[in-house]
Structures are given as structure tokens and as C-alpha cells.
Amino acid sequence: QGSSATRFRRGPQTARPSPASKQGAMGKSIRSKIKKRLRTAKRQRVDAMICVPREREHNESLRKVMEGRQVSLVKPKNAFKYPKERDAVFPQHEIMKPIDFRSSHLPMAGYAFRGNRKKYDGEQKEYMQTLSKQHPKVEVLAGGGAVLAATGQKVSKLEAELLATQVRNPQGAAAAAAPAAAAAAVAAAVEEEAEASG
């Protein structure tokens, strides 16, 4: 029998793995430079696919107001409730293609890595600007629009609203379809200038 010190002697100390090493690398902060660049790449896609088309529609609406052609389109009636109305339509559920935020499908995500520079000059700057604008258009996977109850023809939502406006407000529909006087004047001025320069 040995002494108590011999019986309770411990073996060599081994380093225990930390919980972080088991789970992998730690998360990135909101101030991470790499994450900021990835968010910029995603924001560019949202701007190109959603924000820019929406602002163009708003600009077109404001231009119609300035030209005096602004007409509030009438919402067509639901054919399930009013099947005998001339502007009744069967609304169709629209399934939009979701925005692809995968890094492999984002044009600028490939340049968001540690150590990469942010400023470019000359041809490289033009290439990066062109690359940042390469985005797909918003697509409709299925459905959308409406089906006319009278003929069974499938039309877009705008066409259905125009048809309903023609039925309930013919004068407003005619004003909306009339060409803009200011736009016609500008087009004529441009043609005259082109002829004079030619």
C-alpha cells in the first residue's frame, strides 16, 4: 500500500476542447466589413429588381398628373359575386419568383472577401459598374392577371382595370388613352432639331 499522495496522484493535464471549437468559428458582428459588402451586393439586387421599377411607375404617374391625364382606374368586379356584370373577372392568384440572394448567383458577392480592395480605376471601374447592374428581371412563375367572365379570355391586371374603367367611366378611359400634348410637342421639337442639324 502506498501513501495517500501516491494513490491520488493525477495524470498529465490535457487541454479540454472549448465549446467554440466544437461548434466552429464564431459569428460575425454587424460591423464586419465582409458582411457589409455582402449586404451591399444584396441591396444592389433589391434596388435593380424592385426599387427602380417602382420609382419608374411613380414617375410615370406624376408625369400623367402634370399633363392632365391622371385617371383613377376602376377595380373590376369579382365574377364569383357579380357574374352578369360586363366588367366582371375571375381574379387569378399570382406566384412571383423569389429574389435569389445566394452568393453564387450575386454578381458582386465574389469580390466580397478579406483583403480585397474597394476602389478601382479605369477599365476595372467600368467593369465593376457593369457587373453590379447584371440582375434578372422579376418573373411570374404561375397565375397572375384575370379571366374575363364574358369571354373567358385571360388578360393582365392593367387590362382588366382599363376595361372596367371603360364600362363605368368612359370619359376617364378616353382621357387616359389620349396621347399627351406635352409629350407630342417635345417629340415634334426633337424631330425638327434633328432635321435642321441633318
Tab-separated table of C-alpha atoms in Angstrom:
chain	number	residue	atom	x	y	z
A	1	GLN	CA	0.000	0.000	0.000
A	2	GLY	CA	1.339	3.382	-0.949
A	3	SER	CA	0.839	6.685	0.655
A	4	SER	CA	-2.224	8.830	0.092
A	5	ALA	CA	-0.208	11.131	-2.177
A	6	THR	CA	0.722	8.130	-4.365
A	7	ARG	CA	-2.805	6.746	-4.505
A	8	PHE	CA	-4.388	10.074	-5.500
A	9	ARG	CA	-1.703	11.195	-7.907
A	10	ARG	CA	-3.167	12.749	-11.054
A	11	GLY	CA	-2.023	12.027	-14.557
A	12	PRO	CA	-0.784	14.587	-17.073
A	13	GLN	CA	-3.126	17.502	-17.617
A	14	THR	CA	-4.706	17.592	-21.092
A	15	ALA	CA	-6.358	20.648	-22.638
A	16	ARG	CA	-10.066	20.207	-22.950
A	17	PRO	CA	-11.663	21.370	-26.230
A	18	SER	CA	-13.591	24.585	-25.830
A	19	PRO	CA	-17.266	24.754	-26.824
A	20	ALA	CA	-16.398	27.237	-29.581
A	21	SER	CA	-14.017	24.765	-31.259
A	22	LYS	CA	-16.746	22.119	-31.341
A	23	GLN	CA	-19.290	24.437	-32.899
A	24	GLY	CA	-16.882	26.010	-35.377
A	25	ALA	CA	-15.968	29.636	-35.973
A	26	MET	CA	-17.701	32.377	-34.070
A	27	GLY	CA	-20.351	34.573	-35.663
A	28	LYS	CA	-19.650	37.811	-37.474
A	29	SER	CA	-20.506	41.180	-35.998
A	30	ILE	CA	-22.844	43.626	-37.675
A	31	ARG	CA	-19.764	45.838	-38.188
A	32	SER	CA	-17.932	43.141	-40.120
A	33	LYS	CA	-16.504	44.529	-43.370
A	34	ILE	CA	-17.179	41.310	-45.275
A	35	LYS	CA	-20.802	41.240	-44.152
A	36	LYS	CA	-21.184	44.891	-45.159
A	37	ARG	CA	-20.028	44.095	-48.675
A	38	LEU	CA	-22.404	41.150	-48.899
A	39	ARG	CA	-25.272	43.348	-47.736
A	40	THR	CA	-24.317	45.875	-50.400
A	41	ALA	CA	-24.464	43.172	-53.068
A	42	LYS	CA	-27.935	42.131	-51.876
A	43	ARG	CA	-29.089	45.748	-51.707
A	44	GLN	CA	-27.987	46.290	-55.318
A	45	ARG	CA	-30.169	43.370	-56.384
A	46	VAL	CA	-33.193	44.682	-54.482
A	47	ASP	CA	-32.709	48.157	-55.971
A	48	ALA	CA	-32.469	46.804	-59.526
A	49	MET	CA	-35.400	44.378	-59.297
A	50	ILE	CA	-37.878	46.188	-57.009
A	51	CYS	CA	-36.986	49.802	-56.236
A	52	VAL	CA	-36.090	51.068	-59.723
A	53	PRO	CA	-39.241	49.677	-61.466
A	54	ARG	CA	-41.398	51.031	-58.635
A	55	GLU	CA	-39.864	54.506	-58.924
A	56	ARG	CA	-40.391	54.446	-62.682
A	57	GLU	CA	-44.082	53.726	-62.165
A	58	HIS	CA	-44.310	56.595	-59.683
A	59	ASN	CA	-42.540	58.905	-62.127
A	60	GLU	CA	-44.933	57.914	-64.914
A	61	SER	CA	-47.909	58.552	-62.641
A	62	LEU	CA	-46.595	62.002	-61.694
A	63	ARG	CA	-45.972	62.824	-65.337
A	64	LYS	CA	-49.578	61.951	-66.156
A	65	VAL	CA	-50.746	64.251	-63.359
A	66	MET	CA	-48.686	67.133	-64.767
A	67	GLU	CA	-50.066	66.510	-68.262
A	68	GLY	CA	-53.643	66.311	-67.025
A	69	ARG	CA	-54.113	62.655	-67.976
A	70	GLN	CA	-54.336	61.215	-64.497
A	71	VAL	CA	-57.300	58.858	-64.200
A	72	SER	CA	-58.028	56.591	-61.253
A	73	LEU	CA	-58.576	53.153	-62.746
A	74	VAL	CA	-61.633	51.270	-61.527
A	75	LYS	CA	-61.190	47.915	-59.873
A	76	PRO	CA	-63.112	45.248	-61.823
A	77	LYS	CA	-65.874	43.345	-60.081
A	78	ASN	CA	-65.429	39.797	-58.926
A	79	ALA	CA	-67.195	37.368	-61.257
A	80	PHE	CA	-67.943	34.992	-58.390
A	81	LYS	CA	-70.203	37.673	-56.830
A	82	TYR	CA	-71.324	39.540	-59.952
A	83	PRO	CA	-71.228	37.057	-62.854
A	84	LYS	CA	-73.545	39.105	-65.104
A	85	GLU	CA	-71.578	42.352	-64.996
A	86	ARG	CA	-69.738	43.352	-68.163
A	87	ASP	CA	-66.510	44.123	-66.329
A	88	ALA	CA	-66.622	41.056	-64.075
A	89	VAL	CA	-63.439	38.991	-63.976
A	90	PHE	CA	-62.141	35.926	-62.206
A	91	PRO	CA	-59.020	37.085	-60.311
A	92	GLN	CA	-56.013	34.805	-60.576
A	93	HIS	CA	-53.540	34.204	-57.768
A	94	GLU	CA	-50.066	35.332	-58.763
A	95	ILE	CA	-46.926	33.472	-57.737
A	96	MET	CA	-43.806	35.585	-58.114
A	97	LYS	CA	-40.318	34.180	-58.433
A	98	PRO	CA	-38.444	34.930	-55.205
A	99	ILE	CA	-35.318	37.061	-55.303
A	100	ASP	CA	-32.192	34.927	-55.394
A	101	PHE	CA	-29.812	36.098	-52.667
A	102	ARG	CA	-27.418	33.165	-52.938
A	103	SER	CA	-23.811	34.295	-53.094
A	104	SER	CA	-23.173	32.064	-56.099
A	105	HIS	CA	-25.839	33.992	-58.050
A	106	LEU	CA	-24.935	37.519	-56.918
A	107	PRO	CA	-22.508	39.246	-59.313
A	108	MET	CA	-20.681	41.268	-56.644
A	109	ALA	CA	-20.565	38.629	-53.906
A	110	GLY	CA	-17.470	37.047	-55.463
A	111	TYR	CA	-15.477	40.180	-54.664
A	112	ALA	CA	-16.504	40.329	-51.002
A	113	PHE	CA	-13.574	38.591	-49.356
A	114	ARG	CA	-10.936	39.533	-46.853
A	115	GLY	CA	-8.108	41.611	-48.264
A	116	ASN	CA	-9.841	42.696	-51.445
A	117	ARG	CA	-9.737	46.372	-52.376
A	118	LYS	CA	-12.806	48.516	-52.778
A	119	LYS	CA	-11.571	51.184	-55.196
A	120	TYR	CA	-10.925	50.552	-58.874
A	121	ASP	CA	-9.717	52.762	-61.733
A	122	GLY	CA	-10.068	52.838	-65.490
A	123	GLU	CA	-11.340	49.717	-67.213
A	124	GLN	CA	-11.649	47.847	-63.936
A	125	LYS	CA	-14.004	50.505	-62.563
A	126	GLU	CA	-16.192	50.340	-65.677
A	127	TYR	CA	-16.227	46.540	-65.489
A	128	MET	CA	-17.287	46.564	-61.834
A	129	GLN	CA	-20.031	49.114	-62.517
A	130	THR	CA	-21.349	46.994	-65.383
A	131	LEU	CA	-21.143	43.840	-63.286
A	132	SER	CA	-23.087	45.405	-60.418
A	133	LYS	CA	-26.034	46.050	-62.779
A	134	GLN	CA	-26.407	42.478	-64.039
A	135	HIS	CA	-29.595	41.254	-62.397
A	136	PRO	CA	-32.530	39.168	-63.630
A	137	LYS	CA	-35.973	40.637	-64.083
A	138	VAL	CA	-38.902	39.902	-61.814
A	139	GLU	CA	-40.747	36.873	-63.204
A	140	VAL	CA	-44.178	35.415	-62.639
A	141	LEU	CA	-43.990	31.665	-62.106
A	142	ALA	CA	-47.711	30.995	-62.315
A	143	GLY	CA	-51.065	32.704	-62.328
A	144	GLY	CA	-51.462	36.445	-62.416
A	145	GLY	CA	-53.865	38.681	-64.283
A	146	ALA	CA	-57.548	37.882	-64.574
A	147	VAL	CA	-60.012	35.898	-66.710
A	148	LEU	CA	-62.920	37.795	-68.255
A	149	ALA	CA	-66.253	36.306	-67.243
A	150	ALA	CA	-67.926	37.259	-70.532
A	151	THR	CA	-65.403	35.740	-72.967
A	152	GLY	CA	-63.116	33.579	-70.851
A	153	GLN	CA	-60.085	35.439	-72.168
A	154	LYS	CA	-57.119	35.873	-69.874
A	155	VAL	CA	-55.873	39.450	-69.573
A	156	SER	CA	-53.426	41.293	-67.394
A	157	LYS	CA	-54.481	43.172	-64.279
A	158	LEU	CA	-53.969	46.524	-66.004
A	159	GLU	CA	-56.089	45.478	-68.992
A	160	ALA	CA	-58.870	44.343	-66.656
A	161	GLU	CA	-58.794	47.700	-64.849
A	162	LEU	CA	-58.862	49.577	-68.166
A	163	LEU	CA	-61.860	47.523	-69.276
A	164	ALA	CA	-63.691	48.233	-66.021
A	165	THR	CA	-62.900	51.935	-66.393
A	166	GLN	CA	-64.303	51.932	-69.929
A	167	VAL	CA	-67.537	50.370	-68.671
A	168	ARG	CA	-68.078	52.656	-65.671
A	169	ASN	CA	-66.214	55.827	-66.679
A	170	PRO	CA	-65.906	56.119	-70.474
A	171	GLN	CA	-64.709	59.739	-70.400
A	172	GLY	CA	-61.927	58.939	-67.972
A	173	ALA	CA	-60.829	55.960	-70.032
A	174	ALA	CA	-60.715	58.128	-73.168
A	175	ALA	CA	-58.634	60.745	-71.355
A	176	ALA	CA	-56.224	58.072	-70.147
A	177	ALA	CA	-55.829	56.653	-73.649
A	178	ALA	CA	-55.369	60.078	-75.307
A	179	PRO	CA	-51.761	60.981	-76.207
A	180	ALA	CA	-50.057	63.599	-74.107
A	181	ALA	CA	-49.915	67.059	-75.653
A	182	ALA	CA	-46.629	67.923	-73.927
A	183	ALA	CA	-45.006	64.656	-74.965
A	184	ALA	CA	-46.153	65.188	-78.558
A	185	ALA	CA	-44.746	68.725	-78.553
A	186	VAL	CA	-41.396	67.543	-77.225
A	187	ALA	CA	-41.238	64.770	-79.828
A	188	ALA	CA	-42.016	67.257	-82.603
A	189	ALA	CA	-39.324	69.633	-81.357
A	190	VAL	CA	-36.768	66.853	-81.301
A	191	GLU	CA	-37.655	65.832	-84.856
A	192	GLU	CA	-37.358	69.426	-86.080
A	193	GLU	CA	-33.971	69.801	-84.407
A	194	ALA	CA	-32.781	66.546	-85.967
A	195	GLU	CA	-33.933	67.673	-89.422
A	196	ALA	CA	-32.266	71.074	-89.036
A	197	SER	CA	-28.976	69.542	-87.938
A	198	GLY	CA	-29.148	66.975	-90.730
